PDB file of C-alpha atoms and ligand atoms in Angstrom:
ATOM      1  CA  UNK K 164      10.725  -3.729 -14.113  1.00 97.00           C
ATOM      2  CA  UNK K 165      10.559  -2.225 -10.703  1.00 98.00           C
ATOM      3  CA  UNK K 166       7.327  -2.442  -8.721  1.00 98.00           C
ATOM      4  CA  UNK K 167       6.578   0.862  -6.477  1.00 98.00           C
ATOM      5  CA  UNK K 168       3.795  -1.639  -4.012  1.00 98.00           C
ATOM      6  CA  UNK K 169       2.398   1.378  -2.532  1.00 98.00           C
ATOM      7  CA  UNK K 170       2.057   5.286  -3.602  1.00 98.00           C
ATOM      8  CA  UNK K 171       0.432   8.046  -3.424  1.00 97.00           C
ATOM      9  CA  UNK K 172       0.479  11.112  -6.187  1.00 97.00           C
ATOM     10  CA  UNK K 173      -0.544  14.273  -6.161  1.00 96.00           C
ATOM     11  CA  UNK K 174      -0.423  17.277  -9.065  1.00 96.00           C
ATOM     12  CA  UNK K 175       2.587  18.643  -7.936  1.00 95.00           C
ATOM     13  CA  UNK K 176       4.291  14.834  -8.339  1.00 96.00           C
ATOM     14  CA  UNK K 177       2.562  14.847 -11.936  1.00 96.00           C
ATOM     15  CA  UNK K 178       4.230  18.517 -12.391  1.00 96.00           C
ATOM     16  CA  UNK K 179       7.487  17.117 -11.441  1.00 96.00           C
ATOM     17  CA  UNK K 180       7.433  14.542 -14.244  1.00 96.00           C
ATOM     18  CA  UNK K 181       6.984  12.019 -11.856  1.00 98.00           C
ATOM     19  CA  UNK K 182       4.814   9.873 -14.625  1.00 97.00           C
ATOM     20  CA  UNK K 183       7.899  10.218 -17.154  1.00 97.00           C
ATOM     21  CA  UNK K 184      10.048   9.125 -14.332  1.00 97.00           C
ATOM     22  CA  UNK K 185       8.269   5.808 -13.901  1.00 98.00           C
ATOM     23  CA  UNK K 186       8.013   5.128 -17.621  1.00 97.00           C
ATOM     24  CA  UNK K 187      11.522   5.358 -18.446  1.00 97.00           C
ATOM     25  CA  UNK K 188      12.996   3.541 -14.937  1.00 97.00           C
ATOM     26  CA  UNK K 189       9.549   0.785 -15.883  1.00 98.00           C
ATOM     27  CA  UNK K 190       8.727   1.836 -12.542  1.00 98.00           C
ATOM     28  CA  UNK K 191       4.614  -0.208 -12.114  1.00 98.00           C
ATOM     29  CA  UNK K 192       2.598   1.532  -8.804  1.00 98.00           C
ATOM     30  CA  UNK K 193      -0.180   0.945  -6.803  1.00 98.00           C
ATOM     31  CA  UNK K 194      -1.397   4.223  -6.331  1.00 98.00           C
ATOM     32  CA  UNK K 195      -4.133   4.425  -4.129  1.00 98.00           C
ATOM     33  CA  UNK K 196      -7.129   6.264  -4.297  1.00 97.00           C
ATOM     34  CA  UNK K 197      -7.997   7.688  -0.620  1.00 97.00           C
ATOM     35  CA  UNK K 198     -11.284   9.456  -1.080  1.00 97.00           C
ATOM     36  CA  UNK K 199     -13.791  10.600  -3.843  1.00 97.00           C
ATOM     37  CA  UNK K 200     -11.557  13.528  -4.694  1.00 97.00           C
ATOM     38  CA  UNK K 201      -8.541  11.458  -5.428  1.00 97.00           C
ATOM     39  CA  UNK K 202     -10.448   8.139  -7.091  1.00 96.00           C
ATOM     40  CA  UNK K 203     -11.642  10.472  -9.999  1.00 96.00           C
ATOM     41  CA  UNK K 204      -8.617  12.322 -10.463  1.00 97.00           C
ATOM     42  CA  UNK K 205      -6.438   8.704 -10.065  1.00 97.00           C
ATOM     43  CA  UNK K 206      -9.061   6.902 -12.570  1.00 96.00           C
ATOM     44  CA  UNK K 207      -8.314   9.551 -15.333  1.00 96.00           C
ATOM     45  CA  UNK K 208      -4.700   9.441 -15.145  1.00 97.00           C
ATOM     46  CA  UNK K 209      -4.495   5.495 -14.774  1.00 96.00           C
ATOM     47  CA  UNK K 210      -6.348   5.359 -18.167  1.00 95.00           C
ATOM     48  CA  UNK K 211      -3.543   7.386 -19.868  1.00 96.00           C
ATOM     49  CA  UNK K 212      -0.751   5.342 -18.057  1.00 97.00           C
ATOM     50  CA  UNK K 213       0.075   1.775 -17.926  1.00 96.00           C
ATOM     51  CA  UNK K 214       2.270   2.071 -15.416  1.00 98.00           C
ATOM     52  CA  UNK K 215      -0.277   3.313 -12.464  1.00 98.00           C
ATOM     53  CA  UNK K 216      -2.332   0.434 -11.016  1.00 97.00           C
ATOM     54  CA  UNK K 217      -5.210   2.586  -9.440  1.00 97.00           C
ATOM     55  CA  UNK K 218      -6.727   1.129  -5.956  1.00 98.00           C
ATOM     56  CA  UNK K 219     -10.081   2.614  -4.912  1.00 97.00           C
ATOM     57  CA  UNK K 220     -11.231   2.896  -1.014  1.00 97.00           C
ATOM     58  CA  UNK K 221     -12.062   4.944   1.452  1.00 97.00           C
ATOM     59  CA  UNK K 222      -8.685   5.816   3.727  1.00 97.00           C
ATOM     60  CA  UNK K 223      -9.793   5.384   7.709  1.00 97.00           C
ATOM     61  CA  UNK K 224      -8.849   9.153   7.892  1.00 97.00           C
ATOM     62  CA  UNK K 225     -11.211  10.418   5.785  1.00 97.00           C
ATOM     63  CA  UNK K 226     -14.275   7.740   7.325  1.00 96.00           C
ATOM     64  CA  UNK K 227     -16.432  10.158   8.804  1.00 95.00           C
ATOM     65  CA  UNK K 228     -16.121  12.658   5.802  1.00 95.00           C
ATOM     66  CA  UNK K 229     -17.719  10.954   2.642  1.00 96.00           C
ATOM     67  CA  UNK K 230     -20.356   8.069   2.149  1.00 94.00           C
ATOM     68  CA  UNK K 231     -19.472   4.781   0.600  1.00 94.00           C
ATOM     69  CA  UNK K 232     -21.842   5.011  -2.123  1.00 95.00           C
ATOM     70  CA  UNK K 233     -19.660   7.166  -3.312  1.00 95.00           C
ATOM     71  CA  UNK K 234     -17.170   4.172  -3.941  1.00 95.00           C
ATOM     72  CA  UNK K 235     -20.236   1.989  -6.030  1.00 93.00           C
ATOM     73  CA  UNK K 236     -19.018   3.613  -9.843  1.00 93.00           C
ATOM     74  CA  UNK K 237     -15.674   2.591  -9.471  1.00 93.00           C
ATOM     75  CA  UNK K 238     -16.400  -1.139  -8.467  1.00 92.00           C
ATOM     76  CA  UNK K 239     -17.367  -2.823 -11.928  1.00 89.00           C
ATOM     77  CA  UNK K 240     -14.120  -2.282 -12.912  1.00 88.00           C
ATOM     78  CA  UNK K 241     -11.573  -1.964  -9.642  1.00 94.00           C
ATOM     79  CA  UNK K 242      -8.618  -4.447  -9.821  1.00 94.00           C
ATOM     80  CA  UNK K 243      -7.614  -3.445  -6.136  1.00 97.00           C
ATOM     81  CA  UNK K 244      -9.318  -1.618  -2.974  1.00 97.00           C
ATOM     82  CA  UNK K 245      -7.535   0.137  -0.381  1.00 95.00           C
ATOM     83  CA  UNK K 246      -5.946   1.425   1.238  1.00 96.00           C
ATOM     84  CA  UNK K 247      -8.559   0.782   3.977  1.00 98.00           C
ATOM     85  CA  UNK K 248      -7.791  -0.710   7.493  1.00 98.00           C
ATOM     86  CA  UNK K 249      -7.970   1.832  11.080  1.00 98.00           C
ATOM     87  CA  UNK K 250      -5.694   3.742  12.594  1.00 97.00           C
ATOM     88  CA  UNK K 251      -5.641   5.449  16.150  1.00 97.00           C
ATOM     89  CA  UNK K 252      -2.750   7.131  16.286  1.00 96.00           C
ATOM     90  CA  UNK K 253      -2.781   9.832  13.462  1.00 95.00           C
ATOM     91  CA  UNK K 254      -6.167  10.635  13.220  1.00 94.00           C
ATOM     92  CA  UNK K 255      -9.434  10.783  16.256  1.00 94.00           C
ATOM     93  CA  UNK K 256     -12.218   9.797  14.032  1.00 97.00           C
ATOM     94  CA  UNK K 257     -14.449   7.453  16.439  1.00 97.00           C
ATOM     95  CA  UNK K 258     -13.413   4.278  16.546  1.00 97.00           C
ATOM     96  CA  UNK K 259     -16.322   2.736  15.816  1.00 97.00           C
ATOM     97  CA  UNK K 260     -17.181   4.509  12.773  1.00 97.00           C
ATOM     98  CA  UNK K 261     -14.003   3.407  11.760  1.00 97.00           C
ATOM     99  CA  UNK K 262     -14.530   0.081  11.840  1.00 98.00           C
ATOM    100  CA  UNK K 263     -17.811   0.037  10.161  1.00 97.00           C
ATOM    101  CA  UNK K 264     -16.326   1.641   7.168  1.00 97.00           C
ATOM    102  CA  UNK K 265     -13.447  -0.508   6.924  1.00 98.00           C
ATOM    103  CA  UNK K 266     -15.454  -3.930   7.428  1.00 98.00           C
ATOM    104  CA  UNK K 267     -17.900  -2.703   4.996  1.00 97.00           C
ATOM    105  CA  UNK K 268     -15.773  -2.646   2.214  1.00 97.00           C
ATOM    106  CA  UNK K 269     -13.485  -5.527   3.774  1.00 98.00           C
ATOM    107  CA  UNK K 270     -17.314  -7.213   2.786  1.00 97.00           C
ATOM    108  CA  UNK K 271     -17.282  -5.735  -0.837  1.00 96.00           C
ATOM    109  CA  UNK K 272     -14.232  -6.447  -1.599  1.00 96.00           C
ATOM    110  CA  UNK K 273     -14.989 -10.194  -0.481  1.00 96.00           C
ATOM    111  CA  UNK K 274     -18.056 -10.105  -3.287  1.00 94.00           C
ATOM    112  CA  UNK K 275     -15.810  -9.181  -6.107  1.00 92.00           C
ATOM    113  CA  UNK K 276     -12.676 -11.466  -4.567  1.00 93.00           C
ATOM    114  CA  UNK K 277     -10.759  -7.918  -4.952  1.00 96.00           C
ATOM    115  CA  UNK K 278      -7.023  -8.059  -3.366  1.00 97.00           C
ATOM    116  CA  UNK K 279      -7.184  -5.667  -0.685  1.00 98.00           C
ATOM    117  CA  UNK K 280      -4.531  -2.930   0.863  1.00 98.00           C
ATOM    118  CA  UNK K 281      -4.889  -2.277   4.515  1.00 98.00           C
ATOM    119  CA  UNK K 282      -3.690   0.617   6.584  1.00 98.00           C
ATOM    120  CA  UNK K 283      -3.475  -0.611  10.302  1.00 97.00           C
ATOM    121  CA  UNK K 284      -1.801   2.320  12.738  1.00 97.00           C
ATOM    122  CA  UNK K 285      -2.727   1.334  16.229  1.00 97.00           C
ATOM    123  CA  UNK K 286      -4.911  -0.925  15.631  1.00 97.00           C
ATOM    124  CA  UNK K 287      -2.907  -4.049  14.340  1.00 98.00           C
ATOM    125  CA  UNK K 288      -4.623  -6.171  16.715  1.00 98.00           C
ATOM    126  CA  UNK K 289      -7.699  -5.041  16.341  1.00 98.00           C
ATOM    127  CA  UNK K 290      -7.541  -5.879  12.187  1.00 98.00           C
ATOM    128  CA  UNK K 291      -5.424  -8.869  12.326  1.00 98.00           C
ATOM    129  CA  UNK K 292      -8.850 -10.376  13.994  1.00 97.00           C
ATOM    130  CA  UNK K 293     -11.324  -8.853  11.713  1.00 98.00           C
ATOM    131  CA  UNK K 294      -9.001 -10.459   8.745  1.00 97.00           C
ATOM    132  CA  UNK K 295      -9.813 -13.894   9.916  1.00 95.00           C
ATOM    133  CA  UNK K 296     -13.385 -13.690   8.548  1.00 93.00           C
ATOM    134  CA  UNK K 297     -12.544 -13.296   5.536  1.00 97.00           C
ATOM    135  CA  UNK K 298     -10.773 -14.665   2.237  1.00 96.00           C
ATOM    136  CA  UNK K 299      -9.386 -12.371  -0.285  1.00 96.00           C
ATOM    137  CA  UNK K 300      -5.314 -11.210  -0.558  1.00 97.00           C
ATOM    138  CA  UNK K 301      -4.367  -8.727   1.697  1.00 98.00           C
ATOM    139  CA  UNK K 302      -1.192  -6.747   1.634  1.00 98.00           C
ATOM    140  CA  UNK K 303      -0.560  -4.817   4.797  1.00 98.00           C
ATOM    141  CA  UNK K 304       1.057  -1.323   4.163  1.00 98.00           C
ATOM    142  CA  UNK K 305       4.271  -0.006   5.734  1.00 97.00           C
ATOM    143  CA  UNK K 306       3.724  -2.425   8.792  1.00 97.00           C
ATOM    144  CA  UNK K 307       5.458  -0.894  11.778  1.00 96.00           C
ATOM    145  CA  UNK K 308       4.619  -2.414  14.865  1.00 95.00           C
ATOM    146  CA  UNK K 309       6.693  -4.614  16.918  1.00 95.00           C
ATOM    147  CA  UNK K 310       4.012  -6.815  18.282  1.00 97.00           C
ATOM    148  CA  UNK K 311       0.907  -9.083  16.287  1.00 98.00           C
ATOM    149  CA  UNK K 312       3.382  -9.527  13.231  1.00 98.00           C
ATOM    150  CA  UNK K 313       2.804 -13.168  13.453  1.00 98.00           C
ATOM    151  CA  UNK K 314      -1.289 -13.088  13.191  1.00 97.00           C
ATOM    152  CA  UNK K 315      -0.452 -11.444   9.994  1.00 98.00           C
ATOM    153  CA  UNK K 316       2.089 -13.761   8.479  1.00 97.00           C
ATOM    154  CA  UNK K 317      -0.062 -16.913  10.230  1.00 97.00           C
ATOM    155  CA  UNK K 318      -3.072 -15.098   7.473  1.00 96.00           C
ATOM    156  CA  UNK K 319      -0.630 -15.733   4.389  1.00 96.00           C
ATOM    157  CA  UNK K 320      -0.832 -11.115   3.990  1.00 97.00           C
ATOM    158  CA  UNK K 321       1.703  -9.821   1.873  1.00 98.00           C
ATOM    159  CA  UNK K 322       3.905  -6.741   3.113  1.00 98.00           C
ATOM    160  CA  UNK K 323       5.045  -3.425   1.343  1.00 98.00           C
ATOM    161  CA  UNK K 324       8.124  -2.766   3.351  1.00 98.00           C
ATOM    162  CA  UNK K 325       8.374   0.994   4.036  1.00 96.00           C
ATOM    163  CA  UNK K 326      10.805   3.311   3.304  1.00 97.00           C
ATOM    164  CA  UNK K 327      12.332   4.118   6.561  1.00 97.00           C
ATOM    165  CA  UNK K 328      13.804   0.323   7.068  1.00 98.00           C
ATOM    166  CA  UNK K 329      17.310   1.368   7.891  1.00 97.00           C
ATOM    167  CA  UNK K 330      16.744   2.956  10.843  1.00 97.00           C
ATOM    168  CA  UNK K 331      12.909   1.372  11.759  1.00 97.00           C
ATOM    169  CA  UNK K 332      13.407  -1.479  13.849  1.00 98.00           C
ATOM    170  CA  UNK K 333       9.546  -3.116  13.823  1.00 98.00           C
ATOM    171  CA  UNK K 334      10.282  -2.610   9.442  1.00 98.00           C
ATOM    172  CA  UNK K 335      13.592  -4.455   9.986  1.00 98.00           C
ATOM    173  CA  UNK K 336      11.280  -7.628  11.706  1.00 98.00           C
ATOM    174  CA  UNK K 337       9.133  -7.301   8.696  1.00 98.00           C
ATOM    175  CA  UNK K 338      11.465  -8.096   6.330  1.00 98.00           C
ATOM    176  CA  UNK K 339      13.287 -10.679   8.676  1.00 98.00           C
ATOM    177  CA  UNK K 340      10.493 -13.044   9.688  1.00 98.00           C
ATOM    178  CA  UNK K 341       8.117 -12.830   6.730  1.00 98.00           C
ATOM    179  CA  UNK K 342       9.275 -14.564   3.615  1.00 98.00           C
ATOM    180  CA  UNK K 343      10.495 -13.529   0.230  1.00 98.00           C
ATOM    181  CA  UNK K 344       7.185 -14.525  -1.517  1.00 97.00           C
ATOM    182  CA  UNK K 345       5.050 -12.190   0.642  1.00 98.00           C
ATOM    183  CA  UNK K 346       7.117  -9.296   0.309  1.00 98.00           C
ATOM    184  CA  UNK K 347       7.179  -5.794  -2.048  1.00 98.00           C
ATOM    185  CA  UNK K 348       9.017  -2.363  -1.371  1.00 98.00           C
ATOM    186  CA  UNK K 349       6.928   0.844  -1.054  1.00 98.00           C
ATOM    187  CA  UNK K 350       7.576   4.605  -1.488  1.00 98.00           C
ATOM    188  CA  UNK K 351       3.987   5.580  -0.034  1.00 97.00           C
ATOM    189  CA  UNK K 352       4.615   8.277  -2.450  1.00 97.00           C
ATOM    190  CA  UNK K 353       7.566  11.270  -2.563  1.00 97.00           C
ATOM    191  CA  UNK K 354       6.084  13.239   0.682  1.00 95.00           C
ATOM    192  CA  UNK K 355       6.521   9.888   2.736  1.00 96.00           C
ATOM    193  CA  UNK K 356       9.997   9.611   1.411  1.00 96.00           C
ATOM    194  CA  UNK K 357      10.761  13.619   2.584  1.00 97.00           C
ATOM    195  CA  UNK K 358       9.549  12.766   5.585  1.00 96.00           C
ATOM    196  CA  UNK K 359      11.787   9.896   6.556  1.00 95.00           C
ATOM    197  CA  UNK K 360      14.859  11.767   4.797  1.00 94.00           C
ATOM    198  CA  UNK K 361      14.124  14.910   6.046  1.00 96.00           C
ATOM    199  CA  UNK K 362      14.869  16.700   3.264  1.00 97.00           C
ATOM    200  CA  UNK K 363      13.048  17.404  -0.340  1.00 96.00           C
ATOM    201  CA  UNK K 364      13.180  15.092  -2.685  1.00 95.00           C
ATOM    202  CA  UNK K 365      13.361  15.294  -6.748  1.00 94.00           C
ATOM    203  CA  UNK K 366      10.694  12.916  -8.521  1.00 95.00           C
ATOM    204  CA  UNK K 367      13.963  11.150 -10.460  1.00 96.00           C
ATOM    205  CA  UNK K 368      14.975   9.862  -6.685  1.00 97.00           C
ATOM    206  CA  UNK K 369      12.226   7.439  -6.662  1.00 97.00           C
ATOM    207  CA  UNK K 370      14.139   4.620  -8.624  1.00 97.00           C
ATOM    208  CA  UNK K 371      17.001   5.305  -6.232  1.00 97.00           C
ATOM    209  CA  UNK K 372      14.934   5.061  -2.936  1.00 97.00           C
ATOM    210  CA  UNK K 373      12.994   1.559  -4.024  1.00 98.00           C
ATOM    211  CA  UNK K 374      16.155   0.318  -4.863  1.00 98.00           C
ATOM    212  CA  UNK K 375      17.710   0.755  -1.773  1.00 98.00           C
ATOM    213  CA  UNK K 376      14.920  -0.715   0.043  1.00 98.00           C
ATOM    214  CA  UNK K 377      15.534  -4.232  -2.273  1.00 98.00           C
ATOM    215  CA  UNK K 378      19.064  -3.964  -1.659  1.00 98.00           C
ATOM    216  CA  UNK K 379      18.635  -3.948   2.203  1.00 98.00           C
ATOM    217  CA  UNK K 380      15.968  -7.634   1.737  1.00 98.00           C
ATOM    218  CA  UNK K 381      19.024  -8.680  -0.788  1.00 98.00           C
ATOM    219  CA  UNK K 382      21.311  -9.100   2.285  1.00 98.00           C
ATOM    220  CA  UNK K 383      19.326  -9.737   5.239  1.00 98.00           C
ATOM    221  CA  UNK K 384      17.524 -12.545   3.329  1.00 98.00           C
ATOM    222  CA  UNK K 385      20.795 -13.797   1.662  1.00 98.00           C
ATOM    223  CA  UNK K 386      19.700 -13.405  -1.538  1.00 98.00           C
ATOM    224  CA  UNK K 387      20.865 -11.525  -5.072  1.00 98.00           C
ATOM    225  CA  UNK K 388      19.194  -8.793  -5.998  1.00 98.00           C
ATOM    226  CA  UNK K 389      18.037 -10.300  -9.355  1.00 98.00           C
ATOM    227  CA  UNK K 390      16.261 -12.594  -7.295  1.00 98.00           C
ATOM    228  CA  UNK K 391      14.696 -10.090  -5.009  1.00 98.00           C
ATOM    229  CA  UNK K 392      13.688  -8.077  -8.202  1.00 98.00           C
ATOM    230  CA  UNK K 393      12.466 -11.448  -9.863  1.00 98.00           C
ATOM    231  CA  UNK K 394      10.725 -12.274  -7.164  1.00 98.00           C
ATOM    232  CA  UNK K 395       8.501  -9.213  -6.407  1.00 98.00           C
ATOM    233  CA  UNK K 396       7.256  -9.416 -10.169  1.00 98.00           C
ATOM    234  CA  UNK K 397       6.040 -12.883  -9.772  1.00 97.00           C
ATOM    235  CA  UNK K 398       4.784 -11.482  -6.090  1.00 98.00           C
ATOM    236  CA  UNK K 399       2.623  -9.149  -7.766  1.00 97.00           C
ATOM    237  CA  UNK K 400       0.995 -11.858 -10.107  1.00 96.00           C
ATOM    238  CA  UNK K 401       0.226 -13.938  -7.720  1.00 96.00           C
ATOM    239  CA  UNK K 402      -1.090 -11.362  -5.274  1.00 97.00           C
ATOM    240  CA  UNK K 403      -3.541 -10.032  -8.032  1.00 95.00           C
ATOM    241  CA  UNK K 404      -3.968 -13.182  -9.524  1.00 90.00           C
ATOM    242  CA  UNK K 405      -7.713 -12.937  -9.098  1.00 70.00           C
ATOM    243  CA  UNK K 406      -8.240  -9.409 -10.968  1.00 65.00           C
ATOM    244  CA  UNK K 407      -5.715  -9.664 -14.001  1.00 52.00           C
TER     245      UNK K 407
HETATM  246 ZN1   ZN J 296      -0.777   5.225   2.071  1.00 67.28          ZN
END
């Protein structure tokens, strides 16, 4: 079993066999959901697939666009929300707004204990101190900064470790300062994995690509890989201990 801790799909992915891909390679993702759109689309194929872990919340890019009301059917049943957090660097929604979306479902998410995902560009200070107020798991998403990395770890988060570690320096600190029991691997999905390869990418690559990323945390934490593979399946239990 290989755990994918962060992904997102689209039709053309599903067209590509992308699905049949993670079923044979026992490939388990957390897909996430980034708007209304994509949460019903996501919620119908996560009921045919065991494999897809659906998370449910509004994306910081899309804040100003929808209402969170829109969010209300999927909570009865939502094992994870995100990926929600800020971000000031790829996208000029107020940052205000911004913030009031994120901390109001940083307050749901605290009413239903519900592990959270966050997405933090730019604004990794910023959310390491909203964090503090409150109690649920959080893993932080492709963390690339080079500063506040500490705040994070000092909050017990868990980390998906993004694609691009081999040449991403603030990636590289992730994986050397936090420890083995707070960490997964991440594709954030096969256009995130084009991007940092510059170059397309065939669905069947995905196995390849998440390996790669274990192999790297295998050495620099002086480790097997067994044991890093071993060790992100007991991650995930533990991480969504409170919604499985
Ligand atoms: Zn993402």
């Amino acid at each position: 079993m290989l755990i994918d801790g962060h992904l997102h799909l689209t039709q053309k992915d599903i067209d590509n066999n992308i699905l049949d891909i993670m079923a044979i390679n026992n490939i388990y993702g957390l897909v996430v959901g980034t708007n209304p759109v994509e949460w019903r689309w996501l919620q119908e194929i996560a009921n045919k697939n065991e494999h897809i872990l659906p998370t449910y919340g509004l994306h910081p890019w899309y804040s100003d666009k929808y209402h969170l009301d829109e969010l209300v059917p999927y909570l009865h049943n939502i094992i994870l929300m995100g990926e929600i957090g800020m971000d000031s660097i790829w996208c000029d929604i107020d940052l205000k707004e911004q913030k009031k979306v994120f901390t109001a479902q940083m307050d749901l998410a605290e009413e239903k204990k519900c592990p959270v995902i966050l997405h933090t560009k730019g604004q990794e200070k910023e959310i390491a101190e909203i964090i503090q107020d409150y109690t649920m798991p959080i893993l932080v998403h492709w963390y690339s900064c080079e500063e506040f990395l500490d705040l994070y770890i000092k909050r017990d988060c868990y980390f998906t470790i993004g694609p691009d570690v081999r040449i991403n320096k603030a990636v590289q600190q992730v994986v050397k300062k936090v420890p083995l029991n707070r960490i997964f691997v991440e594709s954030d999905g096969i256009s995130a994995l084009e991007w940092v390869k510059g170059r397309k990418l065939e669905a069947r690559e995905l196995p390849i690509n998440l390996i790669d990323t274990m192999k790297y945390i295998s050495i620099e934490k002086g480790v097997s890989f067994i044991k890093v593979k071993e060790q992100m399946i007991k991650n995930l239990a533990n991480y969504m201990s409170n919604s499985i």
